[in-house]
Amino acid sequence: MDKNKLEEIKKRKKEWEEKVFAEHIKQFPEREGTEKTNSGLPVEPLYTPVEAEKEGFDYLKDLGFPGEYPYTRGIAPGMFRTQLWTMAQYSGFGTAEDTNKRYKYLISKGQKGNSVAFDLPTQLGYDSDHPMARGEVGKVGVAVDSLRDFEILFDGISIGEIRQSMTINATAPIILAMFIAIAEKQGIPTTDLEVFMQNDILKEYIARGAYIFPVKPSLKLVTDIYEYCSKNMPKSSPQRICGYHIREAGANAVQEIAFTLSNAISYLNAAKERGLNVDDFAHGLLIFLSGDSEFFEEIAKFRTCRRMWARMMKERFGAKDPRSMQIRFFGYSAGSTMTAQQPLNNIIRVSLEALAMILGGGNIIFLSSYDESLALPSEESVTIALRTQQIIAEESGIAKTVDPIGGSYYVESLCNRLEKEANEYIKKIDEMGGSIAAIEKGYIQEEIAKEAYKTQKKIETGEKVVVGVNKYKDTKEVKREILKVDPEVERRQIERLNQVRKERNNDNVKQILNRLRDVAVSKDNIMPFMIEAVKNYVTIGEICDVLRDVYGKYESKIYL
């Protein structure tokens, strides 16, 4: 904007602040909590071009146009005018039969993608009959021991028509191998297969704890998937780099962006060391962010992260293919904002979080169900979550223009502030030697823990309001029907597992496991051997036992 015009606006704003706003505040004091975002970024009472200019906002450099670098306004020129975002639900529980039934129910209601939730034994590489699995089989996701479970899981579901996402990390190569085997059974060429793998092990050391092996061999397995997908599965995503779990662990918006991109840098460096060209695989990567409760900050977070990714790929990694700079986003409403008290309030929370993610340009959106703070979602609650997206898409009108929030003085100022502060974190992590070194030192974990403690104190003192929890409480208890996993699930799952072991060729299994051991200590890509193993009904536990023997187990030395 013309400097003279900016000076004129600055002068007029100062007059307004001193003569109009100051007098108003004397009569009507500002409410507590209006001066900062949830992440602690300062919030001005009024935003004009002056505030945007103060944060260094440059229209062409920072905003530009949809489908053009730096992609702040979206990776496609038409965005939702031409194609709506993918609407899906994260789901899975009990046996493969239970989850297959839920998927078919959601597809009948208009869902266009599945995101498979796996139980803890599956995530941690234990079969359902292992002592460590006792009491956890099918509880927080579907139980998968062998390819037999996958055959049932996707029975009657075309994985070529419904987008599939695999929310799995430490055992990602095994699950991907099973998916490839199912595609073969359905007659879908690997080159046409479109599957989104989470495959983000670094965030497990930071935020979730669902790791198995030490960092170095785990990173090798991640890179094997990168390499395999780039050569054999060009339509699939080898990784969904997760800020979501970092945010759920207590990080703020700045930290979510910074730690996610620092992890991405480590993965990209590992791929380069393998000899991969970033333009051969980066177009398949996705970033997975939380949709938290601070509405405008969350819109700004998605837009900022997209811009930072584009700049990082171009300037740091020398990407030439525009697709490598056009990161796609998974967005998932924040589980940490869901409350067990007055659970129906969660429908409103999720609606606002969905709106923020969509206005931020999310490409694939998942929503929490209102009863998830109590139990696994019921059919009623998952339907409401899906209908929330459908109402926003079909009735609100926000998809009629590209980036309707673009140019907001407040949002653009937030974007620049978020980018500046996130870059400061990334610089500090770079100086430590990258995210792996920062994780091993406990730096990232400690920063998240401090922020989580700070937020919890604000809730306990009432500084941060959570409706129904520390304000507007309701002492009346309302009983609700919730989904409970049948205790028989574990018995049925173990029964099937024993049947698989009895019916398969166990001499082949022994030979395959010996070959797998040899490959694990070599520099060869493990994926072809994983595919051979699962096709012969070798179980997740058997594969992971070999890898645990070769690689060892990760023991965290960080105690916060």
Short mmCIF file of N, CA and C in Angstrom, two decimals, residues 14-124:
data_model
loop_
_atom_site.label_atom_id
_atom_site.label_comp_id
_atom_site.label_asym_id
_atom_site.label_seq_id
_atom_site.Cartn_x
_atom_site.Cartn_y
_atom_site.Cartn_z
N LYS A 14 -4.70 5.97 15.47
CA LYS A 14 -4.25 6.49 16.76
C LYS A 14 -5.31 7.41 17.36
N GLU A 15 -5.90 8.24 16.51
CA GLU A 15 -6.97 9.14 16.97
C GLU A 15 -8.15 8.32 17.51
N TRP A 16 -8.51 7.26 16.77
CA TRP A 16 -9.63 6.40 17.19
C TRP A 16 -9.33 5.73 18.54
N GLU A 17 -8.08 5.23 18.69
CA GLU A 17 -7.69 4.57 19.93
C GLU A 17 -7.77 5.52 21.12
N GLU A 18 -7.29 6.76 20.92
CA GLU A 18 -7.21 7.72 22.03
C GLU A 18 -8.54 8.38 22.34
N LYS A 19 -9.35 8.65 21.33
CA LYS A 19 -10.58 9.41 21.55
C LYS A 19 -11.83 8.55 21.65
N VAL A 20 -11.87 7.48 20.87
CA VAL A 20 -13.10 6.68 20.82
C VAL A 20 -12.96 5.41 21.66
N PHE A 21 -11.96 4.62 21.34
CA PHE A 21 -11.82 3.32 22.00
C PHE A 21 -11.49 3.48 23.48
N ALA A 22 -10.57 4.39 23.81
CA ALA A 22 -10.17 4.57 25.22
C ALA A 22 -11.36 4.99 26.08
N GLU A 23 -12.21 5.87 25.55
CA GLU A 23 -13.40 6.31 26.30
C GLU A 23 -14.37 5.15 26.48
N HIS A 24 -14.50 4.34 25.43
CA HIS A 24 -15.40 3.19 25.50
C HIS A 24 -14.94 2.20 26.56
N ILE A 25 -13.61 1.96 26.63
CA ILE A 25 -13.05 1.00 27.57
C ILE A 25 -13.22 1.47 29.02
N LYS A 26 -13.23 2.77 29.21
CA LYS A 26 -13.46 3.28 30.57
C LYS A 26 -14.83 2.85 31.07
N GLN A 27 -15.82 2.86 30.17
CA GLN A 27 -17.18 2.47 30.54
C GLN A 27 -17.37 0.96 30.53
N PHE A 28 -16.74 0.32 29.53
CA PHE A 28 -16.92 -1.12 29.35
C PHE A 28 -15.55 -1.80 29.25
N PRO A 29 -14.98 -2.18 30.40
CA PRO A 29 -13.63 -2.79 30.40
C PRO A 29 -13.58 -4.05 29.52
N GLU A 30 -12.41 -4.28 28.94
CA GLU A 30 -12.23 -5.46 28.09
C GLU A 30 -12.30 -6.75 28.92
N ARG A 31 -12.85 -7.77 28.32
CA ARG A 31 -12.92 -9.07 28.98
C ARG A 31 -11.53 -9.69 29.08
N GLU A 32 -11.32 -10.48 30.12
CA GLU A 32 -10.04 -11.17 30.28
C GLU A 32 -9.85 -12.16 29.15
N GLY A 33 -8.60 -12.32 28.72
CA GLY A 33 -8.29 -13.31 27.70
C GLY A 33 -8.42 -12.82 26.27
N THR A 34 -8.76 -11.54 26.10
CA THR A 34 -8.92 -11.02 24.74
C THR A 34 -7.62 -10.50 24.15
N GLU A 35 -6.58 -10.41 24.97
CA GLU A 35 -5.35 -9.78 24.51
C GLU A 35 -4.35 -10.76 23.87
N LYS A 36 -4.62 -12.08 23.98
CA LYS A 36 -3.71 -13.07 23.41
C LYS A 36 -4.49 -14.25 22.84
N THR A 37 -3.87 -14.93 21.85
CA THR A 37 -4.45 -16.17 21.35
C THR A 37 -4.13 -17.30 22.33
N ASN A 38 -4.66 -18.48 22.07
CA ASN A 38 -4.34 -19.64 22.91
C ASN A 38 -2.85 -19.94 22.92
N SER A 39 -2.16 -19.59 21.84
CA SER A 39 -0.72 -19.83 21.76
C SER A 39 0.10 -18.68 22.32
N GLY A 40 -0.57 -17.68 22.85
CA GLY A 40 0.14 -16.56 23.47
C GLY A 40 0.53 -15.45 22.51
N LEU A 41 0.04 -15.49 21.27
CA LEU A 41 0.34 -14.40 20.34
C LEU A 41 -0.51 -13.19 20.68
N PRO A 42 0.05 -11.98 20.66
CA PRO A 42 -0.71 -10.78 21.02
C PRO A 42 -1.84 -10.51 20.01
N VAL A 43 -2.95 -10.05 20.53
CA VAL A 43 -4.11 -9.71 19.67
C VAL A 43 -4.46 -8.25 19.87
N GLU A 44 -4.39 -7.49 18.79
CA GLU A 44 -4.77 -6.07 18.82
C GLU A 44 -6.30 -5.96 18.85
N PRO A 45 -6.83 -4.89 19.45
CA PRO A 45 -8.29 -4.72 19.44
C PRO A 45 -8.85 -4.49 18.03
N LEU A 46 -8.02 -3.95 17.14
CA LEU A 46 -8.48 -3.67 15.78
C LEU A 46 -7.31 -3.85 14.81
N TYR A 47 -7.59 -4.48 13.66
CA TYR A 47 -6.55 -4.69 12.65
C TYR A 47 -6.85 -3.87 11.40
N THR A 48 -5.80 -3.23 10.91
CA THR A 48 -5.87 -2.40 9.70
C THR A 48 -4.67 -2.80 8.82
N PRO A 49 -4.51 -2.22 7.65
CA PRO A 49 -3.32 -2.51 6.84
C PRO A 49 -2.02 -2.19 7.58
N VAL A 50 -2.07 -1.31 8.56
CA VAL A 50 -0.87 -0.92 9.31
C VAL A 50 -0.30 -2.11 10.07
N GLU A 51 -1.19 -2.91 10.73
CA GLU A 51 -0.73 -4.06 11.51
C GLU A 51 -0.14 -5.13 10.59
N ALA A 52 -0.78 -5.33 9.44
CA ALA A 52 -0.26 -6.31 8.49
C ALA A 52 1.12 -5.88 7.99
N GLU A 53 1.26 -4.58 7.71
CA GLU A 53 2.53 -4.04 7.23
C GLU A 53 3.60 -4.15 8.32
N LYS A 54 3.19 -3.96 9.56
CA LYS A 54 4.10 -4.06 10.70
C LYS A 54 4.68 -5.47 10.82
N GLU A 55 3.88 -6.48 10.48
CA GLU A 55 4.35 -7.87 10.52
C GLU A 55 5.11 -8.25 9.25
N GLY A 56 5.32 -7.26 8.37
CA GLY A 56 6.10 -7.51 7.16
C GLY A 56 5.31 -8.10 6.03
N PHE A 57 3.97 -7.95 6.05
CA PHE A 57 3.13 -8.57 5.03
C PHE A 57 3.36 -7.94 3.66
N ASP A 58 3.60 -8.80 2.69
CA ASP A 58 3.78 -8.39 1.31
C ASP A 58 2.81 -9.21 0.48
N TYR A 59 1.86 -8.56 -0.20
CA TYR A 59 0.77 -9.29 -0.86
C TYR A 59 1.30 -10.35 -1.82
N LEU A 60 2.14 -9.98 -2.75
CA LEU A 60 2.59 -10.93 -3.77
C LEU A 60 3.56 -11.97 -3.19
N LYS A 61 4.41 -11.55 -2.26
CA LYS A 61 5.40 -12.47 -1.68
C LYS A 61 4.76 -13.44 -0.69
N ASP A 62 3.83 -12.96 0.13
CA ASP A 62 3.27 -13.77 1.21
C ASP A 62 1.91 -14.38 0.89
N LEU A 63 1.16 -13.75 0.02
CA LEU A 63 -0.20 -14.21 -0.26
C LEU A 63 -0.32 -14.75 -1.68
N GLY A 64 -0.11 -13.91 -2.65
CA GLY A 64 -0.14 -14.38 -4.04
C GLY A 64 -1.52 -14.85 -4.46
N PHE A 65 -1.54 -15.90 -5.31
CA PHE A 65 -2.79 -16.38 -5.87
C PHE A 65 -2.92 -17.89 -5.68
N PRO A 66 -4.15 -18.38 -5.59
CA PRO A 66 -4.35 -19.82 -5.40
C PRO A 66 -3.70 -20.63 -6.54
N GLY A 67 -3.07 -21.72 -6.17
CA GLY A 67 -2.41 -22.56 -7.17
C GLY A 67 -1.06 -22.07 -7.60
N GLU A 68 -0.58 -20.97 -7.00
CA GLU A 68 0.74 -20.42 -7.33
C GLU A 68 1.57 -20.27 -6.06
N TYR A 69 2.88 -20.41 -6.23
CA TYR A 69 3.83 -20.25 -5.13
C TYR A 69 3.61 -18.91 -4.44
N PRO A 70 3.57 -18.84 -3.08
CA PRO A 70 3.91 -19.88 -2.11
C PRO A 70 2.71 -20.68 -1.61
N TYR A 71 1.60 -20.68 -2.35
CA TYR A 71 0.43 -21.52 -2.07
C TYR A 71 -0.28 -21.20 -0.75
N THR A 72 -0.10 -19.99 -0.25
CA THR A 72 -0.80 -19.59 0.98
C THR A 72 -2.30 -19.73 0.80
N ARG A 73 -2.78 -19.40 -0.41
CA ARG A 73 -4.23 -19.38 -0.65
C ARG A 73 -4.77 -20.71 -1.15
N GLY A 74 -3.91 -21.74 -1.18
CA GLY A 74 -4.35 -23.06 -1.61
C GLY A 74 -3.50 -23.61 -2.73
N ILE A 75 -3.46 -24.94 -2.84
CA ILE A 75 -2.58 -25.56 -3.83
C ILE A 75 -3.21 -25.67 -5.21
N ALA A 76 -4.54 -25.48 -5.29
CA ALA A 76 -5.23 -25.57 -6.59
C ALA A 76 -5.89 -24.23 -6.91
N PRO A 77 -5.87 -23.81 -8.18
CA PRO A 77 -6.48 -22.51 -8.54
C PRO A 77 -7.95 -22.41 -8.17
N GLY A 78 -8.69 -23.50 -8.33
CA GLY A 78 -10.14 -23.44 -8.07
C GLY A 78 -10.54 -23.87 -6.67
N MET A 79 -9.63 -24.54 -5.95
CA MET A 79 -9.90 -25.08 -4.61
C MET A 79 -11.30 -25.71 -4.55
N PHE A 80 -12.14 -25.31 -3.61
CA PHE A 80 -13.41 -26.02 -3.39
C PHE A 80 -14.50 -25.64 -4.40
N ARG A 81 -14.23 -24.66 -5.25
CA ARG A 81 -15.18 -24.37 -6.34
C ARG A 81 -15.23 -25.53 -7.34
N THR A 82 -14.11 -26.24 -7.47
CA THR A 82 -14.04 -27.31 -8.45
C THR A 82 -14.12 -28.70 -7.81
N GLN A 83 -13.58 -28.86 -6.61
CA GLN A 83 -13.63 -30.16 -5.93
C GLN A 83 -13.62 -29.94 -4.43
N LEU A 84 -14.63 -30.50 -3.74
CA LEU A 84 -14.67 -30.37 -2.30
C LEU A 84 -13.57 -31.20 -1.66
N TRP A 85 -13.24 -30.87 -0.43
CA TRP A 85 -12.29 -31.65 0.33
C TRP A 85 -12.84 -33.07 0.55
N THR A 86 -11.96 -34.01 0.85
CA THR A 86 -12.38 -35.38 1.15
C THR A 86 -12.91 -35.43 2.57
N MET A 87 -14.13 -35.94 2.73
CA MET A 87 -14.75 -36.05 4.06
C MET A 87 -14.64 -37.48 4.54
N ALA A 88 -14.05 -37.67 5.70
CA ALA A 88 -13.84 -39.03 6.19
C ALA A 88 -13.90 -39.06 7.71
N GLN A 89 -13.98 -40.26 8.25
CA GLN A 89 -13.98 -40.46 9.70
C GLN A 89 -12.88 -41.45 10.05
N TYR A 90 -12.19 -41.17 11.13
CA TYR A 90 -11.19 -42.08 11.69
C TYR A 90 -11.95 -43.13 12.48
N SER A 91 -11.84 -44.39 12.08
CA SER A 91 -12.65 -45.39 12.77
C SER A 91 -12.03 -46.77 12.69
N GLY A 92 -12.36 -47.57 13.65
CA GLY A 92 -11.88 -48.94 13.76
C GLY A 92 -12.01 -49.39 15.19
N PHE A 93 -12.55 -50.60 15.39
CA PHE A 93 -12.66 -51.16 16.74
C PHE A 93 -12.97 -52.65 16.62
N GLY A 94 -12.70 -53.37 17.69
CA GLY A 94 -13.08 -54.78 17.74
C GLY A 94 -12.34 -55.61 16.70
N THR A 95 -13.09 -56.52 16.09
CA THR A 95 -12.52 -57.38 15.06
C THR A 95 -12.67 -56.73 13.69
N ALA A 96 -12.06 -57.36 12.68
CA ALA A 96 -12.18 -56.86 11.31
C ALA A 96 -13.64 -56.84 10.87
N GLU A 97 -14.44 -57.81 11.32
CA GLU A 97 -15.86 -57.84 10.97
C GLU A 97 -16.58 -56.61 11.51
N ASP A 98 -16.30 -56.25 12.77
CA ASP A 98 -16.94 -55.09 13.40
C ASP A 98 -16.62 -53.81 12.61
N THR A 99 -15.35 -53.64 12.26
CA THR A 99 -14.92 -52.42 11.58
C THR A 99 -15.41 -52.39 10.14
N ASN A 100 -15.42 -53.52 9.47
CA ASN A 100 -15.95 -53.60 8.11
C ASN A 100 -17.41 -53.14 8.07
N LYS A 101 -18.16 -53.55 9.07
CA LYS A 101 -19.58 -53.15 9.16
C LYS A 101 -19.68 -51.64 9.35
N ARG A 102 -18.81 -51.05 10.20
CA ARG A 102 -18.84 -49.60 10.43
C ARG A 102 -18.46 -48.85 9.15
N TYR A 103 -17.46 -49.33 8.41
CA TYR A 103 -17.05 -48.67 7.17
C TYR A 103 -18.19 -48.66 6.16
N LYS A 104 -18.85 -49.79 6.03
CA LYS A 104 -19.95 -49.87 5.06
C LYS A 104 -21.10 -48.93 5.47
N TYR A 105 -21.30 -48.80 6.77
CA TYR A 105 -22.32 -47.87 7.27
C TYR A 105 -21.96 -46.43 6.90
N LEU A 106 -20.71 -46.04 7.13
CA LEU A 106 -20.27 -44.68 6.83
C LEU A 106 -20.30 -44.40 5.32
N ILE A 107 -19.90 -45.37 4.52
CA ILE A 107 -19.94 -45.20 3.07
C ILE A 107 -21.38 -45.01 2.59
N SER A 108 -22.31 -45.72 3.22
CA SER A 108 -23.73 -45.57 2.85
C SER A 108 -24.26 -44.18 3.20
N LYS A 109 -23.58 -43.50 4.14
CA LYS A 109 -23.99 -42.15 4.54
C LYS A 109 -23.27 -41.05 3.74
N GLY A 110 -22.40 -41.45 2.80
CA GLY A 110 -21.76 -40.47 1.93
C GLY A 110 -20.28 -40.25 2.18
N GLN A 111 -19.66 -41.06 3.06
CA GLN A 111 -18.23 -40.90 3.31
C GLN A 111 -17.43 -41.29 2.08
N LYS A 112 -16.36 -40.54 1.79
CA LYS A 112 -15.55 -40.79 0.60
C LYS A 112 -14.17 -41.34 0.92
N GLY A 113 -13.86 -41.52 2.21
CA GLY A 113 -12.55 -42.04 2.57
C GLY A 113 -12.58 -42.70 3.93
N ASN A 114 -11.77 -43.72 4.12
CA ASN A 114 -11.65 -44.40 5.41
C ASN A 114 -10.27 -44.12 6.00
N SER A 115 -10.23 -43.93 7.31
CA SER A 115 -8.95 -43.87 8.01
C SER A 115 -8.97 -44.95 9.07
N VAL A 116 -8.11 -45.95 8.91
CA VAL A 116 -8.16 -47.12 9.76
C VAL A 116 -7.47 -46.86 11.09
N ALA A 117 -8.22 -47.06 12.18
CA ALA A 117 -7.64 -47.01 13.53
C ALA A 117 -7.29 -48.43 13.93
N PHE A 118 -6.04 -48.64 14.34
CA PHE A 118 -5.57 -49.97 14.76
C PHE A 118 -5.46 -50.02 16.27
N ASP A 119 -5.67 -51.21 16.84
CA ASP A 119 -5.55 -51.33 18.29
C ASP A 119 -4.07 -51.26 18.71
N LEU A 120 -3.84 -51.11 20.00
CA LEU A 120 -2.47 -50.93 20.50
C LEU A 120 -1.55 -52.12 20.22
N PRO A 121 -2.02 -53.37 20.39
CA PRO A 121 -1.12 -54.48 20.05
C PRO A 121 -0.65 -54.43 18.59
N THR A 122 -1.54 -54.07 17.67
CA THR A 122 -1.16 -53.96 16.26
C THR A 122 -0.14 -52.85 16.08
N GLN A 123 -0.35 -51.71 16.74
CA GLN A 123 0.57 -50.59 16.62
C GLN A 123 1.95 -50.92 17.19
N LEU A 124 1.98 -51.75 18.23
CA LEU A 124 3.24 -52.03 18.93
C LEU A 124 3.86 -53.37 18.54
#
